[in-house]
PDB file of C-alpha atoms in Angstrom:
ATOM      1  CA  THR T   1      64.835 -25.598  65.249  1.00 55.00           C
ATOM      2  CA  PRO T   2      62.286 -24.123  63.913  1.00 60.00           C
ATOM      3  CA  THR T   3      58.888 -26.551  63.106  1.00 58.00           C
ATOM      4  CA  PRO T   4      56.705 -24.883  60.107  1.00 59.00           C
ATOM      5  CA  VAL T   5      53.479 -24.407  62.049  1.00 66.00           C
ATOM      6  CA  VAL T   6      50.415 -25.795  59.969  1.00 67.00           C
ATOM      7  CA  THR T   7      46.438 -25.217  60.646  1.00 68.00           C
ATOM      8  CA  ASP T   8      43.815 -26.510  59.191  1.00 69.00           C
ATOM      9  CA  GLY T   9      39.625 -25.334  60.010  1.00 74.00           C
ATOM     10  CA  ASP T  10      38.365 -28.523  58.802  1.00 72.00           C
ATOM     11  CA  GLN T  11      36.565 -31.196  61.529  1.00 74.00           C
ATOM     12  CA  PRO T  12      39.057 -32.757  63.470  1.00 75.00           C
ATOM     13  CA  ASP T  13      39.506 -35.889  63.717  1.00 78.00           C
ATOM     14  CA  THR T  14      38.749 -36.668  60.119  1.00 77.00           C
ATOM     15  CA  PRO T  15      41.049 -37.657  57.308  1.00 75.00           C
ATOM     16  CA  ASN T  16      41.212 -33.987  56.225  1.00 76.00           C
ATOM     17  CA  THR T  17      43.115 -32.805  59.281  1.00 80.00           C
ATOM     18  CA  ASN T  18      45.317 -35.520  58.714  1.00 86.00           C
ATOM     19  CA  ILE T  19      48.673 -33.782  57.061  1.00 90.00           C
ATOM     20  CA  THR T  20      51.752 -35.649  55.814  1.00 94.00           C
ATOM     21  CA  TYR T  21      55.046 -32.318  54.664  1.00 94.00           C
ATOM     22  CA  SER T  22      56.815 -33.087  51.647  1.00 95.00           C
ATOM     23  CA  LEU T  23      59.597 -31.282  49.463  1.00 96.00           C
ATOM     24  CA  VAL T  24      58.178 -29.737  45.562  1.00 96.00           C
ATOM     25  CA  ASN T  25      61.618 -29.909  44.545  1.00 92.00           C
ATOM     26  CA  PRO T  26      63.671 -32.276  46.357  1.00 87.00           C
ATOM     27  CA  SER T  27      66.952 -31.856  47.379  1.00 91.00           C
ATOM     28  CA  THR T  28      70.018 -33.960  47.679  1.00 93.00           C
ATOM     29  CA  ASN T  29      71.149 -31.648  51.236  1.00 95.00           C
ATOM     30  CA  PHE T  30      67.685 -31.062  52.827  1.00 95.00           C
ATOM     31  CA  GLU T  31      65.023 -33.689  53.846  1.00 95.00           C
ATOM     32  CA  ILE T  32      61.636 -32.455  55.629  1.00 94.00           C
ATOM     33  CA  ASP T  33      59.302 -35.040  58.063  1.00 94.00           C
ATOM     34  CA  PRO T  34      56.811 -35.987  56.494  1.00 95.00           C
ATOM     35  CA  ILE T  35      54.604 -36.347  60.041  1.00 92.00           C
ATOM     36  CA  THR T  36      56.084 -33.571  62.028  1.00 89.00           C
ATOM     37  CA  GLY T  37      56.931 -30.776  58.941  1.00 90.00           C
ATOM     38  CA  THR T  38      61.402 -30.746  60.771  1.00 90.00           C
ATOM     39  CA  VAL T  39      63.529 -29.650  58.004  1.00 92.00           C
ATOM     40  CA  THR T  40      66.660 -31.624  58.997  1.00 93.00           C
ATOM     41  CA  CYS T  41      69.940 -31.331  56.390  1.00 94.00           C
ATOM     42  CA  ILE T  42      70.957 -34.451  55.621  1.00 94.00           C
ATOM     43  CA  ASN T  43      74.176 -34.184  53.700  1.00 92.00           C
ATOM     44  CA  GLY T  44      76.014 -30.827  54.728  1.00 88.00           C
ATOM     45  CA  ALA T  45      79.343 -32.125  52.681  1.00 89.00           C
ATOM     46  CA  GLY T  46      76.929 -30.567  49.499  1.00 90.00           C
ATOM     47  CA  LEU T  47      76.843 -27.450  51.185  1.00 92.00           C
ATOM     48  CA  ASP T  48      78.990 -24.539  50.141  1.00 90.00           C
ATOM     49  CA  ARG T  49      77.925 -20.333  50.706  1.00 90.00           C
ATOM     50  CA  GLU T  50      80.727 -19.593  48.245  1.00 87.00           C
ATOM     51  CA  THR T  51      78.622 -21.204  45.113  1.00 89.00           C
ATOM     52  CA  THR T  52      75.145 -21.898  46.432  1.00 91.00           C
ATOM     53  CA  PRO T  53      74.522 -18.810  49.342  1.00 92.00           C
ATOM     54  CA  LEU T  54      71.076 -19.267  49.741  1.00 95.00           C
ATOM     55  CA  VAL T  55      68.775 -22.148  49.578  1.00 94.00           C
ATOM     56  CA  VAL T  56      65.081 -22.546  48.369  1.00 95.00           C
ATOM     57  CA  LEU T  57      63.206 -24.855  49.330  1.00 95.00           C
ATOM     58  CA  ASN T  58      59.163 -24.859  48.220  1.00 96.00           C
ATOM     59  CA  LEU T  59      57.258 -26.811  50.949  1.00 95.00           C
ATOM     60  CA  ARG T  60      54.152 -28.567  50.812  1.00 95.00           C
ATOM     61  CA  VAL T  61      51.517 -29.876  53.212  1.00 93.00           C
ATOM     62  CA  THR T  62      48.858 -32.177  52.032  1.00 94.00           C
ATOM     63  CA  ASP T  63      45.759 -32.813  53.728  1.00 91.00           C
ATOM     64  CA  HIS T  64      43.823 -36.416  53.756  1.00 91.00           C
ATOM     65  CA  GLY T  65      40.408 -35.751  52.618  1.00 88.00           C
ATOM     66  CA  SER T  66      38.741 -36.459  49.343  1.00 89.00           C
ATOM     67  CA  PRO T  67      39.941 -34.703  47.165  1.00 92.00           C
ATOM     68  CA  PRO T  68      43.009 -34.013  49.380  1.00 92.00           C
ATOM     69  CA  ARG T  69      43.562 -30.100  49.821  1.00 92.00           C
ATOM     70  CA  THR T  70      46.700 -28.906  49.054  1.00 94.00           C
ATOM     71  CA  SER T  71      48.948 -25.144  50.314  1.00 93.00           C
ATOM     72  CA  THR T  72      53.026 -24.676  49.864  1.00 94.00           C
ATOM     73  CA  THR T  73      55.262 -22.410  51.367  1.00 92.00           C
ATOM     74  CA  ARG T  74      58.470 -21.381  50.403  1.00 94.00           C
ATOM     75  CA  LEU T  75      61.590 -21.959  52.961  1.00 93.00           C
ATOM     76  CA  GLU T  76      64.531 -19.367  52.270  1.00 94.00           C
ATOM     77  CA  ILE T  77      67.988 -21.485  54.341  1.00 93.00           C
ATOM     78  CA  THR T  78      70.693 -18.354  53.990  1.00 94.00           C
ATOM     79  CA  LEU T  79      74.114 -20.243  55.109  1.00 93.00           C
ATOM     80  CA  THR T  80      76.594 -18.708  57.440  1.00 91.00           C
ATOM     81  CA  ASP T  81      80.016 -18.922  56.637  1.00 89.00           C
ATOM     82  CA  VAL T  82      82.956 -20.818  57.583  1.00 90.00           C
ATOM     83  CA  ASN T  83      86.636 -21.000  57.194  1.00 91.00           C
ATOM     84  CA  ASP T  84      87.133 -23.053  54.342  1.00 90.00           C
ATOM     85  CA  PHE T  85      89.513 -20.866  52.584  1.00 90.00           C
ATOM     86  CA  ALA T  86      93.551 -19.646  53.028  1.00 91.00           C
ATOM     87  CA  PRO T  87      93.856 -16.532  51.587  1.00 92.00           C
ATOM     88  CA  SER T  88      96.133 -15.642  48.334  1.00 91.00           C
ATOM     89  CA  VAL T  89      99.080 -13.078  47.473  1.00 88.00           C
ATOM     90  CA  ASN T  90      99.198 -11.632  44.514  1.00 82.00           C
ATOM     91  CA  ASN T  91     102.741 -12.344  44.120  1.00 78.00           C
ATOM     92  CA  SER T  92     104.656 -15.493  45.829  1.00 76.00           C
ATOM     93  CA  ALA T  93     107.839 -13.786  45.548  1.00 81.00           C
ATOM     94  CA  VAL T  94     108.999 -10.483  45.911  1.00 84.00           C
ATOM     95  CA  THR T  95     112.337  -9.192  45.203  1.00 88.00           C
ATOM     96  CA  LEU T  96     112.903  -5.564  46.119  1.00 88.00           C
ATOM     97  CA  SER T  97     116.350  -2.787  45.914  1.00 91.00           C
ATOM     98  CA  VAL T  98     115.636  -0.103  48.256  1.00 89.00           C
ATOM     99  CA  SER T  99     118.902   2.589  48.381  1.00 90.00           C
ATOM    100  CA  GLU T 100     120.316   2.584  52.192  1.00 88.00           C
ATOM    101  CA  ALA T 101     119.540   6.634  51.801  1.00 92.00           C
ATOM    102  CA  ALA T 102     115.836   5.767  51.534  1.00 89.00           C
ATOM    103  CA  LEU T 103     113.943   8.266  53.795  1.00 89.00           C
ATOM    104  CA  VAL T 104     112.318   6.562  56.613  1.00 87.00           C
ATOM    105  CA  ASN T 105     107.970   5.263  56.421  1.00 86.00           C
ATOM    106  CA  THR T 106     109.156   5.000  52.273  1.00 88.00           C
ATOM    107  CA  GLY T 107     106.642   3.591  50.458  1.00 88.00           C
ATOM    108  CA  LEU T 108     108.388   0.332  49.028  1.00 88.00           C
ATOM    109  CA  LEU T 109     105.838  -2.261  47.914  1.00 86.00           C
ATOM    110  CA  GLY T 110     102.091  -2.887  48.165  1.00 84.00           C
ATOM    111  CA  LEU T 111     100.832  -6.265  48.079  1.00 84.00           C
ATOM    112  CA  THR T 112      96.916  -6.891  48.130  1.00 87.00           C
ATOM    113  CA  ALA T 113      95.678 -10.556  49.200  1.00 90.00           C
ATOM    114  CA  ILE T 114      91.666 -11.767  48.511  1.00 90.00           C
ATOM    115  CA  ASP T 115      89.977 -14.695  50.227  1.00 92.00           C
ATOM    116  CA  PRO T 116      86.966 -16.116  49.321  1.00 89.00           C
ATOM    117  CA  ASP T 117      85.161 -15.947  52.666  1.00 91.00           C
ATOM    118  CA  SER T 118      83.759 -13.673  53.909  1.00 89.00           C
ATOM    119  CA  GLY T 119      82.850 -11.549  57.223  1.00 88.00           C
ATOM    120  CA  ALA T 120      85.752 -11.611  59.558  1.00 91.00           C
ATOM    121  CA  ASN T 121      86.610 -14.757  57.663  1.00 92.00           C
ATOM    122  CA  ALA T 122      87.578 -12.573  54.457  1.00 91.00           C
ATOM    123  CA  ALA T 123      89.805 -10.282  56.422  1.00 91.00           C
ATOM    124  CA  VAL T 124      93.069 -11.137  56.123  1.00 90.00           C
ATOM    125  CA  THR T 125      96.361  -9.878  58.112  1.00 87.00           C
ATOM    126  CA  PHE T 126     100.398  -9.473  57.386  1.00 85.00           C
ATOM    127  CA  VAL T 127     102.800 -10.022  59.439  1.00 83.00           C
ATOM    128  CA  PHE T 128     106.370 -10.385  58.819  1.00 82.00           C
ATOM    129  CA  SER T 129     107.944 -13.543  59.041  1.00 82.00           C
ATOM    130  CA  PRO T 130     109.168 -14.586  62.421  1.00 84.00           C
ATOM    131  CA  THR T 131     113.102 -15.295  61.384  1.00 85.00           C
ATOM    132  CA  ASN T 132     113.293 -11.233  59.355  1.00 79.00           C
ATOM    133  CA  PRO T 133     116.489 -10.700  60.339  1.00 80.00           C
ATOM    134  CA  PHE T 134     115.843  -6.987  60.640  1.00 76.00           C
ATOM    135  CA  PRO T 135     112.834  -6.276  62.081  1.00 72.00           C
ATOM    136  CA  ALA T 136     113.727  -2.530  63.064  1.00 77.00           C
ATOM    137  CA  LEU T 137     113.820  -1.563  59.778  1.00 79.00           C
ATOM    138  CA  PHE T 138     111.079  -3.054  58.305  1.00 80.00           C
ATOM    139  CA  ASP T 139     106.991  -1.944  59.087  1.00 81.00           C
ATOM    140  CA  LEU T 140     103.713  -2.780  57.750  1.00 80.00           C
ATOM    141  CA  SER T 141     101.004  -0.839  57.139  1.00 76.00           C
ATOM    142  CA  PRO T 142      97.309  -1.725  56.492  1.00 67.00           C
TER     143      PRO T 142
END
């Protein structure tokens, strides 16, 4: 886990060099350890790449001097996808009529499927059911 690197030019071993980390914009999904500055996920169930692919946290570091001095930085967390959606097909059931004189490789139907996941998790493949009674008569083309 990456930890922010903070430097302080104050005289060592004074209250000015004691620092506290905090979030400027509190989050229900992330927290920061006030001593170490380690940002951790506290609510993974609240993360959803499909609705919020990027989480932005503003981090503040404050010294214990008098008056206290602060600095802020922006932390961007990109959420990666998990395969949490099933694909959907534009037709739930299709009935076709095909002439017995149809030529080989005659196109019969175009199907479309979508999957709101991203990358490899959004790839969709059509296959015939293992119980297809006519496996040699029909083919699926990408």
